Amino acid sequence: NAGVMQNPRHLVRRRGQEARLRCSPMKGHSHVYWYRQLPEEGLKFMVYLQKENIIDESGMPKERFSAEFPKEGPSILRIQQVVRGDSAAYFCASSPPRTAGNTIYFGEGSWLTVV
Amino acid sequence: GIQVEQSPPDLILQEGANSTLRCNFSDSVNNLQWFHQNPWGQLINLFYIPSGTKQNGRLSATTVATERYSLLYISSSQTTDSGVYFCAVKGGGADGLTFGKGTHLIIQP
């Protein structure tokens, strides 16, 4: 049973370009979360999605960031017009359909560097 | 939102030593997990432990939910234990885990 798969592992973008990060949840998991980790800091929650629905995007910056989890295919975190401050590790996590208390499993992360 | 504090922030030990890492949280939780982030950045699940005690090899964890803290014990440390240990919690109506700032552990040979 493959774990949470993220790609690309490393991405370099010039300021103003777009970055797309992909996440395939574990088999049987229908809940996806995105987190951001700035250098020397803990992870910060960004968004929680189920298939075709954004459930909670309270941690997403208001501009330039968007996320989707379509009926078919991976979840995508999209960052438009990247700036240097977007350089960070972006982690995706997944969990089974929500029951009381479930382990959340993390992918290996995507490291975005904006030059 | 819920606050998570981890201590100590940094810890340097010799190989073979034992250590205790602490996580305090400010409200009731229905999910508490300990993670190890290795020097390559990978985030590894250690324990899902909203309450009680669990053991896995040289690692064990205890959460006292009524007193709002959790402890991670590492015995007979090895150099491969080096990295950052994060505690993360979820409580109330929150959808995402709230992470502490981590304990940076260095095990010297």
XYZ file of N, CA and C in Angstrom:
672
model
N 0.849 -1.179 0.000
C 0.000 0.000 0.000
C 0.890 1.236 0.000
N 0.921 1.923 -1.132
C 1.798 3.069 -1.245
C 1.334 4.148 -0.281
N 2.311 4.940 0.184
C 1.991 6.050 1.069
C 1.498 7.236 0.277
N 1.491 8.384 0.932
C 1.090 9.621 0.285
C 2.204 10.024 -0.678
N 1.846 10.222 -1.934
C 2.844 10.504 -2.960
C 2.773 11.963 -3.378
N 3.918 12.624 -3.304
C 3.975 14.020 -3.715
C 4.991 14.181 -4.846
N 4.683 15.046 -5.778
C 5.665 15.412 -6.795
C 5.374 16.812 -7.314
N 6.415 17.523 -7.733
C 7.801 17.075 -7.692
C 8.375 17.173 -6.278
N 9.484 16.513 -6.017
C 10.115 16.634 -4.707
C 10.804 17.982 -4.558
N 11.359 18.462 -5.641
C 12.032 19.758 -5.635
C 11.604 20.532 -6.873
N 11.354 21.813 -6.685
C 10.896 22.651 -7.781
C 11.552 24.024 -7.634
N 12.121 24.505 -8.715
C 12.708 25.845 -8.723
C 11.913 26.698 -9.698
N 11.480 27.860 -9.234
C 10.729 28.774 -10.078
C 11.314 30.167 -9.935
N 11.244 30.920 -11.046
C 11.620 32.332 -10.999
C 10.436 33.142 -10.491
N 10.733 34.261 -9.888
C 9.676 35.151 -9.409
C 8.688 35.453 -10.540
N 7.403 35.358 -10.230
C 6.369 35.628 -11.210
C 5.842 34.404 -11.929
N 6.547 33.286 -11.853
C 6.073 32.057 -12.492
C 5.034 31.374 -11.616
N 4.486 30.305 -12.140
C 3.500 29.517 -11.399
C 4.132 28.220 -10.919
N 3.713 27.792 -9.741
C 4.159 26.502 -9.209
C 2.941 25.616 -8.993
N 3.065 24.365 -9.432
C 1.992 23.382 -9.217
C 2.572 22.184 -8.499
N 1.982 21.867 -7.383
C 2.426 20.735 -6.582
C 1.295 19.713 -6.544
N 1.669 18.437 -6.701
C 0.666 17.380 -6.795
C 0.768 16.420 -5.625
N -0.375 15.881 -5.263
C -0.436 14.958 -4.135
C -1.450 13.867 -4.410
N -1.009 12.616 -4.328
C -1.923 11.479 -4.416
C -2.045 10.872 -3.025
N -3.251 10.840 -2.458
C -3.405 10.316 -1.099
C -3.198 8.809 -1.062
N -3.097 8.296 0.153
C -3.021 6.846 0.326
C -4.301 6.209 -0.186
N -4.191 4.983 -0.620
C -5.345 4.258 -1.129
C -6.414 4.179 -0.036
N -7.623 4.505 -0.401
C -8.723 4.440 0.557
C -8.922 5.721 1.337
N -8.021 6.677 1.175
C -8.149 7.954 1.877
C -8.852 8.969 0.979
N -9.842 9.626 1.555
C -10.591 10.595 0.763
C -10.419 12.024 1.274
N -9.561 12.179 2.284
C -9.342 13.494 2.873
C -7.892 13.894 2.641
N -7.697 15.102 2.150
C -6.355 15.594 1.851
C -6.144 16.931 2.546
N -4.938 17.103 3.068
C -4.546 18.342 3.757
C -3.237 18.833 3.136
N -3.097 20.127 3.069
C -1.824 20.734 2.661
C -1.294 21.576 3.820
N 0.028 21.452 4.041
C 0.718 22.219 5.068
C 1.948 22.879 4.445
N 2.357 23.978 5.051
C 3.575 24.660 4.602
C 4.553 24.735 5.760
N 5.815 24.487 5.455
C 6.862 24.597 6.468
C 7.910 25.584 5.977
N 7.972 26.713 6.650
C 9.015 27.685 6.363
C 10.302 27.238 7.051
N 11.467 27.704 6.601
C 12.738 27.265 7.201
C 12.743 27.450 8.711
N 13.200 26.432 9.405
C 13.375 26.448 10.864
C 12.054 26.613 11.619
N 10.944 26.280 10.999
C 9.656 26.401 11.680
C 8.877 25.088 11.603
N 7.818 25.014 12.395
C 6.909 23.871 12.308
C 5.991 24.004 11.115
N 5.204 22.976 10.894
C 4.274 22.986 9.774
C 3.029 23.803 10.121
N 2.519 24.511 9.121
C 1.317 25.319 9.309
C 0.230 24.804 8.358
N -0.941 24.565 8.913
C -2.078 24.095 8.138
C -2.480 25.141 7.093
N -2.758 24.671 5.882
C -3.217 25.575 4.831
C -4.665 25.290 4.449
N -4.934 24.030 4.040
C -6.247 23.736 3.477
C -6.566 22.264 3.660
N -7.881 21.994 3.768
C -8.388 20.635 3.922
C -9.434 20.404 2.843
N -9.258 19.324 2.097
C -10.157 19.043 0.976
C -10.660 17.612 1.026
N -11.876 17.445 0.524
C -12.367 16.128 0.148
C -12.592 16.171 -1.356
N -12.924 15.037 -1.930
C -13.106 14.990 -3.382
C -14.074 16.096 -3.834
N -13.579 16.960 -4.706
C -14.366 18.025 -5.343
C -14.858 19.087 -4.359
N -14.380 19.065 -3.135
C -14.845 20.055 -2.156
C -13.687 20.604 -1.334
N -13.682 21.902 -1.144
C -12.783 22.521 -0.174
C -13.557 22.659 1.128
N -13.072 21.992 2.168
C -13.798 21.985 3.436
C -13.332 23.147 4.337
N -12.040 23.374 4.379
C -11.502 24.407 5.264
C -10.260 24.984 4.602
N -10.297 26.233 4.246
C -9.118 26.886 3.642
C -8.666 28.055 4.506
N -8.898 27.947 5.798
C -8.602 29.051 6.700
C -7.113 29.383 6.777
N -6.245 28.450 6.410
C -4.809 28.700 6.473
C -4.197 29.123 5.149
N -5.008 29.258 4.142
C -4.491 29.631 2.812
C -4.341 31.136 2.705
N -3.222 31.610 2.161
C -3.140 33.038 1.841
C -4.291 33.413 0.906
N -4.767 34.643 1.056
C -5.973 35.060 0.333
C -5.728 35.197 -1.159
N -4.520 35.481 -1.536
C -4.235 35.709 -2.955
C -3.176 34.737 -3.434
N -3.242 34.416 -4.701
C -2.239 33.647 -5.457
C -2.240 32.150 -5.159
N -2.819 31.727 -4.063
C -2.822 30.300 -3.688
C -4.204 29.699 -3.936
N -4.213 28.504 -4.493
C -5.472 27.782 -4.648
C -5.189 26.292 -4.564
N -6.225 25.537 -4.232
C -6.084 24.090 -4.120
C -7.328 23.428 -4.665
N -7.137 22.234 -5.207
C -8.266 21.464 -5.689
C -7.991 19.987 -5.477
N -9.069 19.225 -5.429
C -8.985 17.772 -5.316
C -10.096 17.240 -6.209
N -9.785 17.042 -7.487
C -10.846 16.672 -8.431
C -11.323 15.238 -8.214
N -12.431 14.935 -8.868
C -13.009 13.594 -8.757
C -12.003 12.527 -9.206
N -11.273 12.823 -10.247
C -10.231 11.921 -10.731
C -8.888 12.622 -10.661
N -7.877 11.918 -10.229
C -6.533 12.485 -10.234
C -6.115 13.039 -8.888
N -4.886 13.551 -8.845
C -4.326 14.004 -7.574
C -4.873 15.356 -7.135
N -4.597 15.675 -5.904
C -4.856 17.028 -5.410
C -3.735 17.940 -5.919
N -4.087 19.172 -6.239
C -3.124 20.140 -6.751
C -3.117 21.377 -5.856
N -1.923 21.785 -5.462
C -1.749 23.100 -4.816
C -1.074 24.000 -5.838
N -1.716 25.095 -6.133
C -1.241 25.991 -7.189
C -0.869 27.336 -6.585
N 0.309 27.797 -6.922
C 0.760 29.112 -6.451
C 1.075 29.949 -7.683
N 0.327 31.010 -7.859
C 0.535 31.879 -9.016
C 1.489 33.010 -8.663
N 2.214 33.468 -9.660
C 3.095 34.641 -9.508
C 3.952 34.526 -8.243
N 4.723 33.474 -8.166
C 5.473 33.175 -6.945
C 6.426 34.322 -6.598
N 6.624 34.478 -5.282
C 7.574 35.439 -4.734
C 8.551 34.680 -3.846
N 9.655 35.334 -3.490
C 10.700 34.650 -2.722
C 10.147 34.094 -1.405
N 9.214 34.805 -0.813
C 8.647 34.353 0.453
C 7.837 33.073 0.361
N 7.555 32.616 -0.867
C 6.845 31.347 -1.044
C 7.785 30.155 -0.940
N 9.086 30.419 -0.912
C 10.062 29.332 -0.787
C 9.824 28.609 0.532
N 9.559 27.334 0.431
C 9.203 26.559 1.628
C 9.058 25.099 1.217
N 8.875 24.257 2.229
C 8.496 22.874 1.966
C 6.983 22.775 2.099
N 6.349 22.128 1.130
C 4.898 21.967 1.148
C 4.607 20.480 1.321
N 3.910 20.184 2.410
C 3.593 18.795 2.721
C 2.101 18.534 2.490
N 1.847 17.400 1.901
C 0.482 16.915 1.759
C 0.282 15.776 2.751
N -0.937 15.669 3.262
C -1.280 14.583 4.166
C -2.644 14.037 3.787
N -2.907 12.800 4.176
C -4.225 12.240 3.909
C -4.703 11.420 5.094
N -6.005 11.219 5.159
C -6.596 10.392 6.208
C -7.833 9.716 5.645
N -8.266 8.648 6.324
C -9.480 7.960 5.874
C -10.704 8.843 6.063
N -11.865 8.415 5.564
C -13.096 9.139 5.855
C -13.220 9.368 7.340
N -13.666 10.537 7.678
C -13.520 10.998 9.057
C -14.384 10.218 10.031
N -13.705 9.584 10.977
C -14.371 9.070 12.168
C -13.641 9.698 13.344
N -14.022 9.396 14.514
C -13.424 10.060 15.659
C -11.960 9.698 15.786
N -11.106 10.617 15.434
C -9.677 10.436 15.604
C -9.065 9.472 14.613
N -8.357 9.997 13.643
C -7.670 9.155 12.684
C -6.250 9.639 12.525
N -5.328 8.687 12.389
C -3.961 9.065 12.090
C -3.922 9.764 10.746
N -3.189 10.862 10.687
C -2.991 11.595 9.451
C -1.595 11.266 8.952
N -1.498 10.831 7.717
C -0.228 10.388 7.139
C 0.302 11.446 6.180
N 1.586 11.722 6.292
C 2.204 12.776 5.498
C 3.045 12.207 4.365
N 3.070 12.949 3.265
C 3.987 12.647 2.182
C 5.378 13.168 2.502
N 6.288 12.998 1.553
C 7.680 13.370 1.788
C 7.955 14.841 1.500
N 6.956 15.551 1.040
C 7.107 16.988 0.867
C 7.602 17.389 -0.513
N 7.260 18.606 -0.873
C 7.777 19.235 -2.099
C 8.477 20.522 -1.696
N 9.763 20.628 -2.079
C 10.531 21.814 -1.708
C 10.518 22.804 -2.867
N 9.924 23.957 -2.619
C 9.843 25.004 -3.621
C 10.899 26.063 -3.312
N 11.692 26.368 -4.322
C 12.671 27.448 -4.209
C 12.347 28.482 -5.275
N 12.172 29.718 -4.850
C 11.891 30.811 -5.780
C 13.152 31.667 -5.897
N 13.614 31.806 -7.124
C 14.871 32.560 -7.337
C 14.587 33.860 -8.086
N -7.085 29.860 18.483
C -6.903 28.441 18.248
C -6.052 27.790 19.324
N -5.907 26.517 19.203
C -5.157 25.752 20.197
C -3.674 26.088 20.104
N -3.008 26.155 21.251
C -1.582 26.454 21.306
C -0.816 25.184 21.687
N 0.352 24.995 21.054
C 1.184 23.827 21.338
C 2.590 24.308 21.659
N 3.082 23.899 22.800
C 4.440 24.282 23.200
C 5.276 23.034 23.424
N 6.453 23.011 22.833
C 7.332 21.871 22.995
C 8.601 22.299 23.724
N 9.101 21.370 24.524
C 10.353 21.647 25.232
C 11.161 20.362 25.366
N 12.499 20.474 25.445
C 13.253 21.698 25.201
C 13.292 21.999 23.704
N 13.667 23.208 23.314
C 13.778 23.513 21.883
C 14.967 22.815 21.231
N 16.034 22.630 21.986
C 17.233 21.985 21.468
C 17.761 21.016 22.516
N 18.345 19.921 22.025
C 18.867 18.905 22.932
C 20.026 18.207 22.244
N 21.178 18.205 22.926
C 22.362 17.516 22.396
C 22.756 16.432 23.385
N 22.838 15.206 22.900
C 23.125 14.062 23.763
C 24.182 13.165 23.127
N 24.805 12.374 23.970
C 25.720 11.361 23.481
C 24.942 10.095 23.128
N 25.479 9.361 22.193
C 24.875 8.080 21.825
C 24.707 7.216 23.070
N 23.549 6.570 23.178
C 23.282 5.713 24.322
C 22.474 6.369 25.417
N 22.370 7.696 25.389
C 21.634 8.407 26.435
C 20.131 8.260 26.222
N 19.394 8.556 27.275
C 17.928 8.575 27.211
C 17.447 10.026 27.216
N 16.264 10.262 26.666
C 15.735 11.629 26.644
C 14.222 11.617 26.772
N 13.712 12.748 27.265
C 12.270 12.954 27.379
C 11.923 14.284 26.747
N 11.008 14.251 25.776
C 10.552 15.455 25.099
C 9.111 15.712 25.536
N 8.798 16.984 25.745
C 7.498 17.331 26.289
C 6.697 18.173 25.306
N 5.378 17.965 25.352
C 4.444 18.732 24.523
C 3.277 19.151 25.401
N 3.092 20.450 25.559
C 1.938 20.987 26.291
C 0.964 21.591 25.294
N -0.324 21.396 25.542
C -1.327 21.976 24.650
C -2.419 22.643 25.476
N -3.065 23.613 24.854
C -3.889 24.555 25.618
C -5.373 24.176 25.721
N -5.793 23.117 25.010
C -7.218 22.789 25.030
C -7.395 21.286 24.816
N -8.602 20.816 24.956
C -8.878 19.392 24.746
C -8.589 19.018 23.298
N -8.081 17.807 23.112
C -7.728 17.358 21.761
C -8.364 16.008 21.475
N -8.645 15.751 20.193
C -9.118 14.425 19.785
C -8.103 13.730 18.894
N -6.978 14.390 18.680
C -5.905 13.791 17.892
C -4.590 14.384 18.396
N -3.624 13.540 18.677
C -2.281 14.000 19.008
C -1.314 13.037 18.344
N -0.386 13.565 17.594
C 0.592 12.742 16.909
C 1.991 13.280 17.161
N 2.942 12.368 17.255
C 4.357 12.703 17.318
C 4.989 12.319 15.981
N 5.839 13.226 15.483
C 6.534 13.005 14.223
C 8.032 13.213 14.427
N 8.799 12.519 13.588
C 10.230 12.758 13.509
C 10.530 13.268 12.098
N 11.129 14.456 12.017
C 11.578 14.947 10.716
C 13.080 14.723 10.638
N 13.486 13.847 9.738
C 14.904 13.498 9.669
C 15.688 14.598 8.939
N 17.000 14.501 8.943
C 17.806 15.566 8.320
C 17.534 15.752 6.826
N 16.888 14.808 6.180
C 16.532 14.941 4.762
C 15.145 15.558 4.583
N 14.509 15.899 5.672
C 13.225 16.584 5.608
C 12.010 15.683 5.635
N 12.213 14.385 5.600
C 11.073 13.477 5.622
C 10.398 13.507 6.981
N 9.061 13.473 6.939
C 8.258 13.530 8.155
C 7.720 12.126 8.431
N 8.131 11.559 9.538
C 7.811 10.165 9.839
C 6.866 10.095 11.023
N 5.746 9.408 10.825
C 4.806 9.172 11.923
C 5.457 8.325 13.003
N 5.407 8.774 14.247
C 5.893 7.952 15.347
C 4.721 7.345 16.110
N 3.835 8.201 16.592
C 2.709 7.736 17.394
C 1.470 8.579 17.104
N 0.344 7.885 17.104
C -0.963 8.533 17.219
C -1.418 8.258 18.639
N -1.491 9.300 19.481
C -1.678 9.041 20.906
C -2.452 10.167 21.586
N -3.765 10.283 21.316
C -4.552 11.319 21.987
C -4.708 11.080 23.486
N -4.454 9.846 23.922
C -4.465 9.550 25.353
C -3.740 8.225 25.557
N -3.312 7.978 26.794
C -2.717 6.694 27.115
C -1.230 6.611 26.831
N -0.743 5.377 26.767
C 0.676 5.094 26.596
C 0.865 4.073 25.485
N 1.900 4.311 24.663
C 2.250 3.365 23.609
C 3.760 3.206 23.570
N 4.187 2.050 23.089
C 5.619 1.811 22.956
C 5.888 1.199 21.597
N 7.028 1.600 21.007
C 7.464 1.024 19.752
C 8.990 0.968 19.785
N 9.516 -0.199 20.153
C 10.962 -0.347 20.247
C 11.549 0.544 21.322
N 12.513 1.384 20.924
C 13.166 2.264 21.889
C 12.352 3.523 22.186
N 11.273 3.706 21.475
C 10.444 4.894 21.660
C 9.156 4.527 22.391
N 8.755 5.448 23.260
C 7.442 5.314 23.877
C 6.862 6.705 24.076
N 5.549 6.766 24.240
C 4.881 8.050 24.411
C 3.738 7.889 25.388
N 3.513 8.960 26.129
C 2.397 9.004 27.073
C 1.691 10.328 26.918
N 0.370 10.282 26.838
C -0.425 11.505 26.826
C -1.379 11.481 28.007
N -1.317 12.540 28.810
C -2.258 12.720 29.914
C -3.223 13.814 29.476
N -4.318 13.389 28.876
C -5.223 14.343 28.240
C -5.829 15.320 29.244
N -6.118 14.836 30.454
C -6.758 15.696 31.456
C -5.830 16.814 31.906
N -4.515 16.582 31.807
C -3.554 17.611 32.203
C -2.905 18.278 30.989
N -3.327 17.892 29.812
C -2.955 18.569 28.569
C -1.452 18.566 28.308
N -0.876 17.353 28.393
C 0.509 17.238 27.979
C 0.768 15.837 27.464
N 1.834 15.734 26.693
C 2.292 14.448 26.182
C 3.808 14.407 26.290
N 4.334 13.221 26.505
C 5.771 13.010 26.626
C 6.222 11.955 25.628
N 7.348 12.208 25.008
C 7.976 11.227 24.122
C 9.303 10.827 24.737
N 9.475 9.527 24.935
C 10.703 9.006 25.529
C 11.528 8.305 24.449
N 12.804 8.620 24.434
C 13.725 7.921 23.541
C 14.803 7.298 24.405
N 14.929 5.994 24.325
C 15.948 5.318 25.137
C 17.090 4.858 24.238
N 18.266 4.746 24.856
C 19.466 4.252 24.151
C 19.621 4.931 22.790
N 19.716 6.254 22.815
C 19.730 7.046 21.583
C 20.806 6.589 20.600
N 20.463 6.684 19.322
C 21.399 6.392 18.238
C 21.523 7.639 17.367
N 22.610 7.716 16.607
C 22.825 8.907 15.780
C 21.686 9.101 14.780
N 21.071 8.004 14.377
C 19.947 8.104 13.428
C 18.690 8.694 14.058
N 18.692 8.867 15.367
C 17.564 9.535 16.031
C 17.631 11.054 15.871
N 18.725 11.553 15.370
C 18.868 13.005 15.199
C 17.805 13.548 14.264
N 17.435 14.790 14.516
C 16.416 15.440 13.688
C 15.518 16.288 14.558
N 14.370 16.661 14.024
C 13.418 17.477 14.765
C 12.188 16.637 15.087
N 11.774 16.695 16.332
C 10.595 15.958 16.785
C 9.451 16.945 16.979
N 8.365 16.687 16.267
C 7.200 17.554 16.338
C 6.054 16.838 17.036
N 5.358 17.609 17.851
C 4.082 17.215 18.402
C 3.018 18.002 17.637
N 1.922 17.354 17.273
C 0.844 18.031 16.556
C -0.483 17.571 17.122
N -1.412 18.507 17.274
C -2.693 18.189 17.895
C -3.837 18.722 17.050
N -4.991 18.121 17.256
C -6.220 18.615 16.651
C -7.298 18.591 17.725
N -8.008 19.684 17.857
C -9.025 19.742 18.886
C -10.239 20.509 18.440
N -11.328 20.281 19.155
C -12.557 21.002 18.882
C -13.015 20.796 17.452
N -13.353 21.893 16.796
C -13.852 21.811 15.433
C -12.785 22.022 14.380
N -11.523 22.057 14.801
C -10.457 22.323 13.828
C -10.324 21.165 12.853
N -9.965 21.486 11.630
C -9.779 20.467 10.604
C -8.325 20.051 10.453
N -7.410 20.954 10.733
C -6.005 20.649 10.534
C -5.281 20.437 11.853
N -4.158 19.742 11.771
C -3.292 19.600 12.926
C -2.565 20.919 13.185
N -2.409 21.235 14.474
C -1.584 22.369 14.880
C -0.269 21.821 15.406
N 0.830 22.265 14.804
C 2.141 21.760 15.165
C 2.815 22.672 16.176
N 3.595 22.046 17.072
C 4.519 22.814 17.876
C 5.734 23.192 17.048
N 6.650 23.935 17.663
C 7.840 24.385 16.933
C 8.923 23.323 16.900
N 8.726 22.236 17.635
C 9.643 21.114 17.543
C 10.773 21.152 18.561
N 11.345 19.980 18.785
C 12.572 19.824 19.565
C 13.640 19.330 18.616
N 14.730 20.116 18.502
C 15.828 19.754 17.618
C 16.805 18.893 18.400
N 16.873 17.620 18.070
C 17.702 16.648 18.791
C 18.942 16.294 17.971
N 20.085 16.402 18.617
C 21.348 15.984 17.987
C 21.963 14.896 18.859
N 22.202 13.741 18.261
C 22.861 12.640 18.968
C 24.277 12.525 18.426
N 25.225 12.715 19.326
C 26.636 12.681 18.926
C 27.224 11.301 19.179
N 28.079 10.836 18.254
C 28.670 9.496 18.446
C 29.651 9.482 19.614
